[in-house]
């Protein structure tokens, strides 16, 4: 197992380097951060001094090498827009994005699996058909439109939930959380549903399809012939064997939720990393944009490793096959 984890980490290194190079190269020639930082009134001497101070007068590969060297130490330079360390900015925004992402993923996983199991076991019921119709809405509508509709109904018409912001938060060391305040919990509801709805419907349809396929297999028929109860067959045998593809999709979707929370955070003005990235794009804030993309790549690499490890916990056939391979 240790060798497997080590090999995956070694495979991740070139992936991270490629992502870092692409992101740095893509943003290095976008906009003019010096003019943005100096404003309208500046002299040429001030401009040249700032260019030298930021290291923008050095060759591209020298800038990239310094960026990688600092990134390995957890430093991504200074934000051109805010003149603050990028690591500090991301550290301030990360709790908001991670709480939103995990809430959305939790809703998608719990509700999606439950709905998928129900529609798989009772596929001819009226409720199953209604849930499948609902899933078409979740798959078809873009997140920004879902968010606007939820704001219109629950914030404007009914006035039940806030339409923007994170609410009151509590500081626990460097981590800020909205889970410990009523306004923070209320502020989480609409963006979590908006962000998780597509993943929810995707997981529901995947679980339903896998359940229908597994219930037709011979070992399920044999389990019923042995006199096992429907509960034991459906949940002890059928559901367990649908978990491997569900783990794959759910894991990758968690990375997607974190990466693509940009739209949801913009609609709800959620103070997370996605909103920071959008604000940085308009100011050509290269260090923030490159650091954000590298962080997202690291999230995907870590989730892929976690998914691979979960395979061994869920499917004993993989452990047996690997043991025989050795």
PDB file of C-alpha atoms in Angstrom:
ATOM      1  CA  UNK A   1       0.000   0.000   0.000  1.00  0.00           C
ATOM      2  CA  UNK A   2       2.833   2.389   0.850  1.00  0.00           C
ATOM      3  CA  UNK A   3       4.469   1.696  -2.523  1.00  0.00           C
ATOM      4  CA  UNK A   4       1.149   2.387  -4.256  1.00  0.00           C
ATOM      5  CA  UNK A   5       0.747   5.731  -2.479  1.00  0.00           C
ATOM      6  CA  UNK A   6       4.362   6.678  -3.199  1.00  0.00           C
ATOM      7  CA  UNK A   7       3.978   5.844  -6.905  1.00  0.00           C
ATOM      8  CA  UNK A   8       0.861   8.006  -7.118  1.00  0.00           C
ATOM      9  CA  UNK A   9       2.651  10.907  -5.440  1.00  0.00           C
ATOM     10  CA  UNK A  10       5.557  10.593  -7.882  1.00  0.00           C
ATOM     11  CA  UNK A  11       3.075  10.565 -10.775  1.00  0.00           C
ATOM     12  CA  UNK A  12       1.432  13.698  -9.394  1.00  0.00           C
ATOM     13  CA  UNK A  13       4.642  15.754  -9.432  1.00  0.00           C
ATOM     14  CA  UNK A  14       4.920  16.135 -13.247  1.00  0.00           C
ATOM     15  CA  UNK A  15       1.172  16.776 -13.398  1.00  0.00           C
ATOM     16  CA  UNK A  16       1.520  19.651 -10.942  1.00  0.00           C
ATOM     17  CA  UNK A  17       4.527  21.034 -12.843  1.00  0.00           C
ATOM     18  CA  UNK A  18       2.626  20.986 -16.137  1.00  0.00           C
ATOM     19  CA  UNK A  19      -0.389  22.709 -14.543  1.00  0.00           C
ATOM     20  CA  UNK A  20       1.886  25.302 -12.963  1.00  0.00           C
ATOM     21  CA  UNK A  21       3.625  25.982 -16.283  1.00  0.00           C
ATOM     22  CA  UNK A  22       0.362  26.264 -18.240  1.00  0.00           C
ATOM     23  CA  UNK A  23      -1.293  28.527 -15.694  1.00  0.00           C
ATOM     24  CA  UNK A  24       1.774  30.754 -15.301  1.00  0.00           C
ATOM     25  CA  UNK A  25       2.322  30.970 -19.068  1.00  0.00           C
ATOM     26  CA  UNK A  26      -1.349  31.613 -19.746  1.00  0.00           C
ATOM     27  CA  UNK A  27      -1.540  34.544 -17.360  1.00  0.00           C
ATOM     28  CA  UNK A  28       1.963  35.999 -17.753  1.00  0.00           C
ATOM     29  CA  UNK A  29       1.009  38.013 -20.836  1.00  0.00           C
ATOM     30  CA  UNK A  30      -2.529  38.959 -19.836  1.00  0.00           C
ATOM     31  CA  UNK A  31      -3.200  42.601 -19.013  1.00  0.00           C
ATOM     32  CA  UNK A  32      -0.825  45.115 -17.459  1.00  0.00           C
ATOM     33  CA  UNK A  33      -0.718  44.662 -13.678  1.00  0.00           C
ATOM     34  CA  UNK A  34       1.825  47.466 -13.274  1.00  0.00           C
ATOM     35  CA  UNK A  35      -0.568  50.084 -14.679  1.00  0.00           C
ATOM     36  CA  UNK A  36      -3.369  48.703 -12.515  1.00  0.00           C
ATOM     37  CA  UNK A  37      -1.245  48.942  -9.364  1.00  0.00           C
ATOM     38  CA  UNK A  38       0.086  52.427 -10.117  1.00  0.00           C
ATOM     39  CA  UNK A  39      -3.190  53.950 -11.252  1.00  0.00           C
ATOM     40  CA  UNK A  40      -3.293  56.854 -13.721  1.00  0.00           C
ATOM     41  CA  UNK A  41      -0.688  59.255 -12.354  1.00  0.00           C
ATOM     42  CA  UNK A  42       2.830  57.800 -12.342  1.00  0.00           C
ATOM     43  CA  UNK A  43       6.213  58.527 -13.801  1.00  0.00           C
ATOM     44  CA  UNK A  44       8.248  56.211 -15.990  1.00  0.00           C
ATOM     45  CA  UNK A  45      10.792  55.889 -13.189  1.00  0.00           C
ATOM     46  CA  UNK A  46       8.084  54.668 -10.817  1.00  0.00           C
ATOM     47  CA  UNK A  47       6.899  52.221 -13.451  1.00  0.00           C
ATOM     48  CA  UNK A  48      10.374  50.792 -14.028  1.00  0.00           C
ATOM     49  CA  UNK A  49      11.009  50.561 -10.279  1.00  0.00           C
ATOM     50  CA  UNK A  50       7.804  48.583  -9.752  1.00  0.00           C
ATOM     51  CA  UNK A  51       8.578  46.275 -12.694  1.00  0.00           C
ATOM     52  CA  UNK A  52      11.987  45.546 -11.186  1.00  0.00           C
ATOM     53  CA  UNK A  53      10.493  45.093  -7.724  1.00  0.00           C
ATOM     54  CA  UNK A  54       8.005  42.515  -9.001  1.00  0.00           C
ATOM     55  CA  UNK A  55      10.662  40.758 -11.052  1.00  0.00           C
ATOM     56  CA  UNK A  56       8.730  41.291 -14.288  1.00  0.00           C
ATOM     57  CA  UNK A  57      11.878  42.483 -16.074  1.00  0.00           C
ATOM     58  CA  UNK A  58      13.410  39.005 -15.812  1.00  0.00           C
ATOM     59  CA  UNK A  59      13.092  36.295 -18.490  1.00  0.00           C
ATOM     60  CA  UNK A  60       9.947  34.163 -18.388  1.00  0.00           C
ATOM     61  CA  UNK A  61      11.671  30.959 -17.299  1.00  0.00           C
ATOM     62  CA  UNK A  62      13.484  32.760 -14.488  1.00  0.00           C
ATOM     63  CA  UNK A  63      10.143  34.092 -13.238  1.00  0.00           C
ATOM     64  CA  UNK A  64       8.623  30.623 -13.534  1.00  0.00           C
ATOM     65  CA  UNK A  65      11.516  28.967 -11.680  1.00  0.00           C
ATOM     66  CA  UNK A  66      11.170  31.467  -8.830  1.00  0.00           C
ATOM     67  CA  UNK A  67       7.419  30.876  -8.767  1.00  0.00           C
ATOM     68  CA  UNK A  68       7.902  27.085  -8.457  1.00  0.00           C
ATOM     69  CA  UNK A  69      10.580  27.475  -5.799  1.00  0.00           C
ATOM     70  CA  UNK A  70       8.321  29.699  -3.712  1.00  0.00           C
ATOM     71  CA  UNK A  71       5.258  27.502  -4.333  1.00  0.00           C
ATOM     72  CA  UNK A  72       7.064  24.450  -2.924  1.00  0.00           C
ATOM     73  CA  UNK A  73       7.501  26.455   0.284  1.00  0.00           C
ATOM     74  CA  UNK A  74       3.829  27.473   0.275  1.00  0.00           C
ATOM     75  CA  UNK A  75       4.544  30.994  -0.927  1.00  0.00           C
ATOM     76  CA  UNK A  76       3.010  32.426  -4.096  1.00  0.00           C
ATOM     77  CA  UNK A  77       4.299  35.967  -3.978  1.00  0.00           C
ATOM     78  CA  UNK A  78       2.330  39.172  -3.508  1.00  0.00           C
ATOM     79  CA  UNK A  79      -1.035  39.958  -4.989  1.00  0.00           C
ATOM     80  CA  UNK A  80      -0.666  42.711  -7.579  1.00  0.00           C
ATOM     81  CA  UNK A  81      -4.138  43.994  -6.761  1.00  0.00           C
ATOM     82  CA  UNK A  82      -4.068  43.959  -2.943  1.00  0.00           C
ATOM     83  CA  UNK A  83      -0.297  43.999  -2.246  1.00  0.00           C
ATOM     84  CA  UNK A  84      -0.716  41.153   0.247  1.00  0.00           C
ATOM     85  CA  UNK A  85       0.769  37.635   0.286  1.00  0.00           C
ATOM     86  CA  UNK A  86      -1.260  35.331  -1.948  1.00  0.00           C
ATOM     87  CA  UNK A  87      -1.043  32.466   0.555  1.00  0.00           C
ATOM     88  CA  UNK A  88      -2.605  34.732   3.179  1.00  0.00           C
ATOM     89  CA  UNK A  89      -5.443  35.729   0.834  1.00  0.00           C
ATOM     90  CA  UNK A  90      -6.199  32.109  -0.098  1.00  0.00           C
ATOM     91  CA  UNK A  91      -6.005  31.067   3.553  1.00  0.00           C
ATOM     92  CA  UNK A  92      -8.648  33.669   4.415  1.00  0.00           C
ATOM     93  CA  UNK A  93     -10.975  32.594   1.586  1.00  0.00           C
ATOM     94  CA  UNK A  94     -10.432  28.810   1.724  1.00  0.00           C
ATOM     95  CA  UNK A  95     -12.730  28.124   4.732  1.00  0.00           C
ATOM     96  CA  UNK A  96     -15.704  29.729   2.958  1.00  0.00           C
ATOM     97  CA  UNK A  97     -15.178  27.725  -0.243  1.00  0.00           C
ATOM     98  CA  UNK A  98     -14.491  24.441   1.563  1.00  0.00           C
ATOM     99  CA  UNK A  99     -17.558  24.743   3.802  1.00  0.00           C
ATOM    100  CA  UNK A 100     -19.738  25.537   0.802  1.00  0.00           C
ATOM    101  CA  UNK A 101     -18.220  22.680  -1.225  1.00  0.00           C
ATOM    102  CA  UNK A 102     -18.582  20.065   1.511  1.00  0.00           C
ATOM    103  CA  UNK A 103     -22.168  21.121   2.243  1.00  0.00           C
ATOM    104  CA  UNK A 104     -23.023  20.874  -1.461  1.00  0.00           C
ATOM    105  CA  UNK A 105     -21.232  17.513  -1.747  1.00  0.00           C
ATOM    106  CA  UNK A 106     -22.991  16.191   1.369  1.00  0.00           C
ATOM    107  CA  UNK A 107     -26.402  17.163   0.014  1.00  0.00           C
ATOM    108  CA  UNK A 108     -25.582  15.668  -3.387  1.00  0.00           C
ATOM    109  CA  UNK A 109     -24.264  12.401  -1.956  1.00  0.00           C
ATOM    110  CA  UNK A 110     -26.884  11.736   0.731  1.00  0.00           C
ATOM    111  CA  UNK A 111     -29.938  12.861  -1.218  1.00  0.00           C
ATOM    112  CA  UNK A 112     -28.630  11.555  -4.559  1.00  0.00           C
ATOM    113  CA  UNK A 113     -27.918   8.043  -3.258  1.00  0.00           C
ATOM    114  CA  UNK A 114     -31.261   7.884  -1.434  1.00  0.00           C
ATOM    115  CA  UNK A 115     -33.182   9.029  -4.502  1.00  0.00           C
ATOM    116  CA  UNK A 116     -31.191   6.686  -6.752  1.00  0.00           C
ATOM    117  CA  UNK A 117     -31.891   3.674  -4.535  1.00  0.00           C
ATOM    118  CA  UNK A 118     -35.578   4.511  -4.337  1.00  0.00           C
ATOM    119  CA  UNK A 119     -36.009   5.027  -8.084  1.00  0.00           C
ATOM    120  CA  UNK A 120     -34.073   1.822  -8.717  1.00  0.00           C
ATOM    121  CA  UNK A 121     -36.159  -0.298  -6.353  1.00  0.00           C
ATOM    122  CA  UNK A 122     -39.540   1.275  -7.159  1.00  0.00           C
ATOM    123  CA  UNK A 123     -38.979   2.305 -10.752  1.00  0.00           C
ATOM    124  CA  UNK A 124     -42.677   2.166 -11.727  1.00  0.00           C
ATOM    125  CA  UNK A 125     -44.050   4.297  -8.891  1.00  0.00           C
ATOM    126  CA  UNK A 126     -45.344   7.806  -9.503  1.00  0.00           C
ATOM    127  CA  UNK A 127     -42.785   9.248  -7.065  1.00  0.00           C
ATOM    128  CA  UNK A 128     -39.923   7.648  -9.019  1.00  0.00           C
ATOM    129  CA  UNK A 129     -41.191   9.204 -12.216  1.00  0.00           C
ATOM    130  CA  UNK A 130     -41.523  12.571 -10.492  1.00  0.00           C
ATOM    131  CA  UNK A 131     -37.940  12.323  -9.192  1.00  0.00           C
ATOM    132  CA  UNK A 132     -36.644  11.428 -12.652  1.00  0.00           C
ATOM    133  CA  UNK A 133     -38.461  14.439 -14.083  1.00  0.00           C
ATOM    134  CA  UNK A 134     -36.908  16.590 -11.356  1.00  0.00           C
ATOM    135  CA  UNK A 135     -33.474  15.218 -12.253  1.00  0.00           C
ATOM    136  CA  UNK A 136     -33.895  16.486 -15.813  1.00  0.00           C
ATOM    137  CA  UNK A 137     -34.313  19.997 -14.431  1.00  0.00           C
ATOM    138  CA  UNK A 138     -31.150  19.674 -12.339  1.00  0.00           C
ATOM    139  CA  UNK A 139     -29.119  18.433 -15.301  1.00  0.00           C
ATOM    140  CA  UNK A 140     -30.506  20.915 -17.834  1.00  0.00           C
ATOM    141  CA  UNK A 141     -30.472  24.258 -16.017  1.00  0.00           C
ATOM    142  CA  UNK A 142     -27.116  26.038 -15.553  1.00  0.00           C
ATOM    143  CA  UNK A 143     -26.091  26.799 -11.940  1.00  0.00           C
ATOM    144  CA  UNK A 144     -26.293  30.577 -12.303  1.00  0.00           C
ATOM    145  CA  UNK A 145     -29.933  30.339 -13.432  1.00  0.00           C
ATOM    146  CA  UNK A 146     -30.789  27.947 -10.597  1.00  0.00           C
ATOM    147  CA  UNK A 147     -29.181  30.351  -8.148  1.00  0.00           C
ATOM    148  CA  UNK A 148     -31.114  33.342  -9.503  1.00  0.00           C
ATOM    149  CA  UNK A 149     -34.405  31.405  -9.354  1.00  0.00           C
ATOM    150  CA  UNK A 150     -33.732  30.310  -5.759  1.00  0.00           C
ATOM    151  CA  UNK A 151     -32.916  33.903  -4.774  1.00  0.00           C
ATOM    152  CA  UNK A 152     -36.107  35.113  -6.449  1.00  0.00           C
ATOM    153  CA  UNK A 153     -38.309  32.585  -4.635  1.00  0.00           C
ATOM    154  CA  UNK A 154     -36.729  32.207  -1.185  1.00  0.00           C
ATOM    155  CA  UNK A 155     -35.147  35.638  -0.736  1.00  0.00           C
ATOM    156  CA  UNK A 156     -37.266  38.106  -2.717  1.00  0.00           C
ATOM    157  CA  UNK A 157     -40.755  36.564  -2.624  1.00  0.00           C
ATOM    158  CA  UNK A 158     -40.716  34.624   0.649  1.00  0.00           C
ATOM    159  CA  UNK A 159     -37.913  36.437   2.488  1.00  0.00           C
ATOM    160  CA  UNK A 160     -36.828  33.257   4.265  1.00  0.00           C
ATOM    161  CA  UNK A 161     -33.142  33.129   3.357  1.00  0.00           C
ATOM    162  CA  UNK A 162     -30.408  35.707   2.602  1.00  0.00           C
ATOM    163  CA  UNK A 163     -29.570  36.347  -1.036  1.00  0.00           C
ATOM    164  CA  UNK A 164     -25.860  37.085  -0.647  1.00  0.00           C
ATOM    165  CA  UNK A 165     -22.955  36.934   1.763  1.00  0.00           C
ATOM    166  CA  UNK A 166     -21.854  34.374   4.314  1.00  0.00           C
ATOM    167  CA  UNK A 167     -23.658  35.620   7.398  1.00  0.00           C
ATOM    168  CA  UNK A 168     -21.981  35.832  10.802  1.00  0.00           C
ATOM    169  CA  UNK A 169     -18.887  33.662  11.237  1.00  0.00           C
ATOM    170  CA  UNK A 170     -16.900  32.495  14.247  1.00  0.00           C
ATOM    171  CA  UNK A 171     -13.092  32.434  14.261  1.00  0.00           C
ATOM    172  CA  UNK A 172     -11.546  29.163  15.430  1.00  0.00           C
ATOM    173  CA  UNK A 173      -7.875  30.010  15.174  1.00  0.00           C
ATOM    174  CA  UNK A 174      -7.175  30.720  11.501  1.00  0.00           C
ATOM    175  CA  UNK A 175     -10.390  28.965  10.409  1.00  0.00           C
ATOM    176  CA  UNK A 176     -13.612  30.942  10.090  1.00  0.00           C
ATOM    177  CA  UNK A 177     -16.872  28.980  10.176  1.00  0.00           C
ATOM    178  CA  UNK A 178     -20.507  29.818   9.652  1.00  0.00           C
ATOM    179  CA  UNK A 179     -21.694  26.502  11.115  1.00  0.00           C
ATOM    180  CA  UNK A 180     -21.875  27.955  14.631  1.00  0.00           C
ATOM    181  CA  UNK A 181     -24.233  30.858  13.884  1.00  0.00           C
ATOM    182  CA  UNK A 182     -27.848  30.851  12.763  1.00  0.00           C
ATOM    183  CA  UNK A 183     -27.267  33.479  10.055  1.00  0.00           C
ATOM    184  CA  UNK A 184     -24.258  31.513   8.808  1.00  0.00           C
ATOM    185  CA  UNK A 185     -26.312  28.327   8.486  1.00  0.00           C
ATOM    186  CA  UNK A 186     -29.114  30.178   6.688  1.00  0.00           C
ATOM    187  CA  UNK A 187     -26.629  31.764   4.293  1.00  0.00           C
ATOM    188  CA  UNK A 188     -25.293  28.299   3.373  1.00  0.00           C
ATOM    189  CA  UNK A 189     -28.635  26.863   2.229  1.00  0.00           C
ATOM    190  CA  UNK A 190     -29.202  28.479  -1.172  1.00  0.00           C
ATOM    191  CA  UNK A 191     -25.614  28.391  -2.491  1.00  0.00           C
ATOM    192  CA  UNK A 192     -25.201  24.774  -1.301  1.00  0.00           C
ATOM    193  CA  UNK A 193     -28.322  23.671  -3.148  1.00  0.00           C
ATOM    194  CA  UNK A 194     -27.295  25.641  -6.239  1.00  0.00           C
ATOM    195  CA  UNK A 195     -23.805  24.149  -6.291  1.00  0.00           C
ATOM    196  CA  UNK A 196     -24.856  20.592  -5.452  1.00  0.00           C
ATOM    197  CA  UNK A 197     -27.991  20.179  -7.582  1.00  0.00           C
ATOM    198  CA  UNK A 198     -26.231  19.032 -10.745  1.00  0.00           C
ATOM    199  CA  UNK A 199     -24.084  16.551  -8.821  1.00  0.00           C
ATOM    200  CA  UNK A 200     -27.168  15.333  -6.937  1.00  0.00           C
ATOM    201  CA  UNK A 201     -29.038  14.467 -10.116  1.00  0.00           C
ATOM    202  CA  UNK A 202     -25.939  12.884 -11.642  1.00  0.00           C
ATOM    203  CA  UNK A 203     -25.387  10.631  -8.616  1.00  0.00           C
ATOM    204  CA  UNK A 204     -29.095   9.766  -8.493  1.00  0.00           C
ATOM    205  CA  UNK A 205     -29.131   8.612 -12.102  1.00  0.00           C
ATOM    206  CA  UNK A 206     -25.873   6.695 -11.691  1.00  0.00           C
ATOM    207  CA  UNK A 207     -27.073   4.869  -8.569  1.00  0.00           C
ATOM    208  CA  UNK A 208     -30.409   4.068 -10.222  1.00  0.00           C
ATOM    209  CA  UNK A 209     -28.725   2.636 -13.329  1.00  0.00           C
ATOM    210  CA  UNK A 210     -26.278   0.578 -11.251  1.00  0.00           C
ATOM    211  CA  UNK A 211     -29.051  -0.707  -8.969  1.00  0.00           C
ATOM    212  CA  UNK A 212     -31.156  -1.811 -11.936  1.00  0.00           C
ATOM    213  CA  UNK A 213     -28.157  -3.620 -13.429  1.00  0.00           C
ATOM    214  CA  UNK A 214     -27.071  -5.294 -10.183  1.00  0.00           C
ATOM    215  CA  UNK A 215     -30.606  -6.450  -9.310  1.00  0.00           C
ATOM    216  CA  UNK A 216     -30.667  -8.467 -12.538  1.00  0.00           C
ATOM    217  CA  UNK A 217     -27.452 -10.371 -11.785  1.00  0.00           C
ATOM    218  CA  UNK A 218     -27.359 -14.060 -10.870  1.00  0.00           C
ATOM    219  CA  UNK A 219     -25.916 -13.638  -7.392  1.00  0.00           C
ATOM    220  CA  UNK A 220     -28.848 -11.389  -6.406  1.00  0.00           C
ATOM    221  CA  UNK A 221     -31.261 -14.070  -7.652  1.00  0.00           C
ATOM    222  CA  UNK A 222     -29.286 -16.651  -5.675  1.00  0.00           C
ATOM    223  CA  UNK A 223     -29.447 -14.469  -2.550  1.00  0.00           C
ATOM    224  CA  UNK A 224     -33.224 -14.235  -2.886  1.00  0.00           C
ATOM    225  CA  UNK A 225     -33.412 -18.004  -3.427  1.00  0.00           C
ATOM    226  CA  UNK A 226     -31.562 -18.505  -0.130  1.00  0.00           C
ATOM    227  CA  UNK A 227     -34.440 -16.744   1.593  1.00  0.00           C
ATOM    228  CA  UNK A 228     -32.690 -13.485   2.472  1.00  0.00           C
ATOM    229  CA  UNK A 229     -34.967 -10.560   3.226  1.00  0.00           C
ATOM    230  CA  UNK A 230     -35.470  -7.771   0.706  1.00  0.00           C
ATOM    231  CA  UNK A 231     -33.621  -5.402   3.044  1.00  0.00           C
ATOM    232  CA  UNK A 232     -30.562  -7.688   3.187  1.00  0.00           C
ATOM    233  CA  UNK A 233     -30.567  -8.223  -0.583  1.00  0.00           C
ATOM    234  CA  UNK A 234     -31.165  -4.599  -1.554  1.00  0.00           C
ATOM    235  CA  UNK A 235     -28.837  -2.929   0.906  1.00  0.00           C
ATOM    236  CA  UNK A 236     -26.380  -5.646   1.930  1.00  0.00           C
ATOM    237  CA  UNK A 237     -25.679  -6.941  -1.564  1.00  0.00           C
ATOM    238  CA  UNK A 238     -27.079  -4.721  -4.321  1.00  0.00           C
ATOM    239  CA  UNK A 239     -26.250  -1.275  -2.905  1.00  0.00           C
ATOM    240  CA  UNK A 240     -22.757  -2.304  -1.798  1.00  0.00           C
ATOM    241  CA  UNK A 241     -21.874  -3.373  -5.321  1.00  0.00           C
ATOM    242  CA  UNK A 242     -22.957  -0.026  -6.763  1.00  0.00           C
ATOM    243  CA  UNK A 243     -20.546   1.922  -4.564  1.00  0.00           C
ATOM    244  CA  UNK A 244     -17.382   1.652  -6.687  1.00  0.00           C
ATOM    245  CA  UNK A 245     -18.653   3.771  -9.618  1.00  0.00           C
ATOM    246  CA  UNK A 246     -20.462   6.039  -7.164  1.00  0.00           C
ATOM    247  CA  UNK A 247     -17.201   6.648  -5.269  1.00  0.00           C
ATOM    248  CA  UNK A 248     -15.470   7.506  -8.539  1.00  0.00           C
ATOM    249  CA  UNK A 249     -18.096  10.005  -9.623  1.00  0.00           C
ATOM    250  CA  UNK A 250     -18.625  11.472  -6.153  1.00  0.00           C
ATOM    251  CA  UNK A 251     -14.888  11.954  -5.643  1.00  0.00           C
ATOM    252  CA  UNK A 252     -14.344  13.668  -8.970  1.00  0.00           C
ATOM    253  CA  UNK A 253     -17.470  15.751  -8.487  1.00  0.00           C
ATOM    254  CA  UNK A 254     -16.149  16.993  -5.145  1.00  0.00           C
ATOM    255  CA  UNK A 255     -13.105  18.316  -6.978  1.00  0.00           C
ATOM    256  CA  UNK A 256     -15.409  19.796  -9.600  1.00  0.00           C
ATOM    257  CA  UNK A 257     -17.529  21.454  -6.916  1.00  0.00           C
ATOM    258  CA  UNK A 258     -14.471  23.180  -5.448  1.00  0.00           C
ATOM    259  CA  UNK A 259     -13.094  24.115  -8.856  1.00  0.00           C
ATOM    260  CA  UNK A 260     -16.335  25.360 -10.376  1.00  0.00           C
ATOM    261  CA  UNK A 261     -17.761  27.092  -7.325  1.00  0.00           C
ATOM    262  CA  UNK A 262     -16.756  30.294  -9.131  1.00  0.00           C
ATOM    263  CA  UNK A 263     -20.202  30.807 -10.676  1.00  0.00           C
ATOM    264  CA  UNK A 264     -22.116  30.117  -7.472  1.00  0.00           C
ATOM    265  CA  UNK A 265     -19.815  32.324  -5.406  1.00  0.00           C
ATOM    266  CA  UNK A 266     -20.267  35.132  -7.920  1.00  0.00           C
ATOM    267  CA  UNK A 267     -24.074  34.849  -7.937  1.00  0.00           C
ATOM    268  CA  UNK A 268     -24.311  34.821  -4.130  1.00  0.00           C
ATOM    269  CA  UNK A 269     -21.267  37.076  -3.536  1.00  0.00           C
ATOM    270  CA  UNK A 270     -19.876  34.277  -1.387  1.00  0.00           C
ATOM    271  CA  UNK A 271     -16.465  35.397  -0.030  1.00  0.00           C
ATOM    272  CA  UNK A 272     -14.540  32.320  -1.182  1.00  0.00           C
ATOM    273  CA  UNK A 273     -11.617  31.488  -3.436  1.00  0.00           C
ATOM    274  CA  UNK A 274     -13.779  31.467  -6.572  1.00  0.00           C
ATOM    275  CA  UNK A 275     -14.872  35.069  -6.042  1.00  0.00           C
ATOM    276  CA  UNK A 276     -11.243  35.998  -5.310  1.00  0.00           C
ATOM    277  CA  UNK A 277     -10.224  34.413  -8.628  1.00  0.00           C
ATOM    278  CA  UNK A 278     -12.880  36.355 -10.581  1.00  0.00           C
ATOM    279  CA  UNK A 279     -11.779  39.615  -8.975  1.00  0.00           C
ATOM    280  CA  UNK A 280      -8.151  38.782  -9.766  1.00  0.00           C
ATOM    281  CA  UNK A 281      -8.907  38.118 -13.440  1.00  0.00           C
ATOM    282  CA  UNK A 282     -10.229  41.643 -13.916  1.00  0.00           C
ATOM    283  CA  UNK A 283      -7.004  43.055 -12.410  1.00  0.00           C
ATOM    284  CA  UNK A 284      -4.605  40.638 -14.170  1.00  0.00           C
ATOM    285  CA  UNK A 285      -3.432  39.472 -10.747  1.00  0.00           C
ATOM    286  CA  UNK A 286      -1.146  36.698 -12.060  1.00  0.00           C
ATOM    287  CA  UNK A 287       0.119  35.290  -8.719  1.00  0.00           C
ATOM    288  CA  UNK A 288      -3.430  34.789  -7.391  1.00  0.00           C
ATOM    289  CA  UNK A 289      -4.718  33.207 -10.612  1.00  0.00           C
ATOM    290  CA  UNK A 290      -1.752  30.844 -10.961  1.00  0.00           C
ATOM    291  CA  UNK A 291      -1.906  29.865  -7.288  1.00  0.00           C
ATOM    292  CA  UNK A 292      -5.638  29.163  -7.542  1.00  0.00           C
ATOM    293  CA  UNK A 293      -5.226  26.854 -10.528  1.00  0.00           C
ATOM    294  CA  UNK A 294      -2.348  25.013  -8.837  1.00  0.00           C
ATOM    295  CA  UNK A 295      -4.461  24.563  -5.724  1.00  0.00           C
ATOM    296  CA  UNK A 296      -7.332  23.139  -7.771  1.00  0.00           C
ATOM    297  CA  UNK A 297      -4.952  20.741  -9.500  1.00  0.00           C
ATOM    298  CA  UNK A 298      -3.661  19.625  -6.092  1.00  0.00           C
ATOM    299  CA  UNK A 299      -7.246  19.056  -4.942  1.00  0.00           C
ATOM    300  CA  UNK A 300      -7.965  16.807  -7.928  1.00  0.00           C
ATOM    301  CA  UNK A 301      -4.732  14.852  -7.458  1.00  0.00           C
ATOM    302  CA  UNK A 302      -5.474  14.327  -3.756  1.00  0.00           C
ATOM    303  CA  UNK A 303      -9.067  13.273  -4.423  1.00  0.00           C
ATOM    304  CA  UNK A 304      -7.973  10.803  -7.098  1.00  0.00           C
ATOM    305  CA  UNK A 305      -5.577   9.210  -4.605  1.00  0.00           C
ATOM    306  CA  UNK A 306      -8.312   9.059  -1.957  1.00  0.00           C
ATOM    307  CA  UNK A 307     -10.738   7.471  -4.448  1.00  0.00           C
ATOM    308  CA  UNK A 308      -8.188   4.817  -5.391  1.00  0.00           C
ATOM    309  CA  UNK A 309      -7.654   3.983  -1.715  1.00  0.00           C
ATOM    310  CA  UNK A 310     -11.403   3.752  -1.097  1.00  0.00           C
ATOM    311  CA  UNK A 311     -11.657   1.158  -3.857  1.00  0.00           C
ATOM    312  CA  UNK A 312      -9.700  -1.238  -1.685  1.00  0.00           C
ATOM    313  CA  UNK A 313     -11.996  -0.646   1.267  1.00  0.00           C
ATOM    314  CA  UNK A 314     -15.170  -1.194  -0.762  1.00  0.00           C
ATOM    315  CA  UNK A 315     -14.249  -3.881  -3.304  1.00  0.00           C
ATOM    316  CA  UNK A 316     -12.306  -6.877  -1.896  1.00  0.00           C
ATOM    317  CA  UNK A 317     -11.709  -8.182  -5.431  1.00  0.00           C
ATOM    318  CA  UNK A 318      -9.199  -5.395  -6.002  1.00  0.00           C
ATOM    319  CA  UNK A 319      -7.230  -6.361  -2.882  1.00  0.00           C
ATOM    320  CA  UNK A 320      -7.214 -10.023  -3.955  1.00  0.00           C
ATOM    321  CA  UNK A 321      -6.140  -9.153  -7.501  1.00  0.00           C
ATOM    322  CA  UNK A 322      -3.337  -6.923  -6.274  1.00  0.00           C
ATOM    323  CA  UNK A 323      -2.158  -9.575  -3.832  1.00  0.00           C
ATOM    324  CA  UNK A 324      -2.046 -12.210  -6.558  1.00  0.00           C
ATOM    325  CA  UNK A 325      -0.225  -9.792  -8.844  1.00  0.00           C
ATOM    326  CA  UNK A 326       2.577  -9.647  -6.302  1.00  0.00           C
TER     327      UNK A 326
END
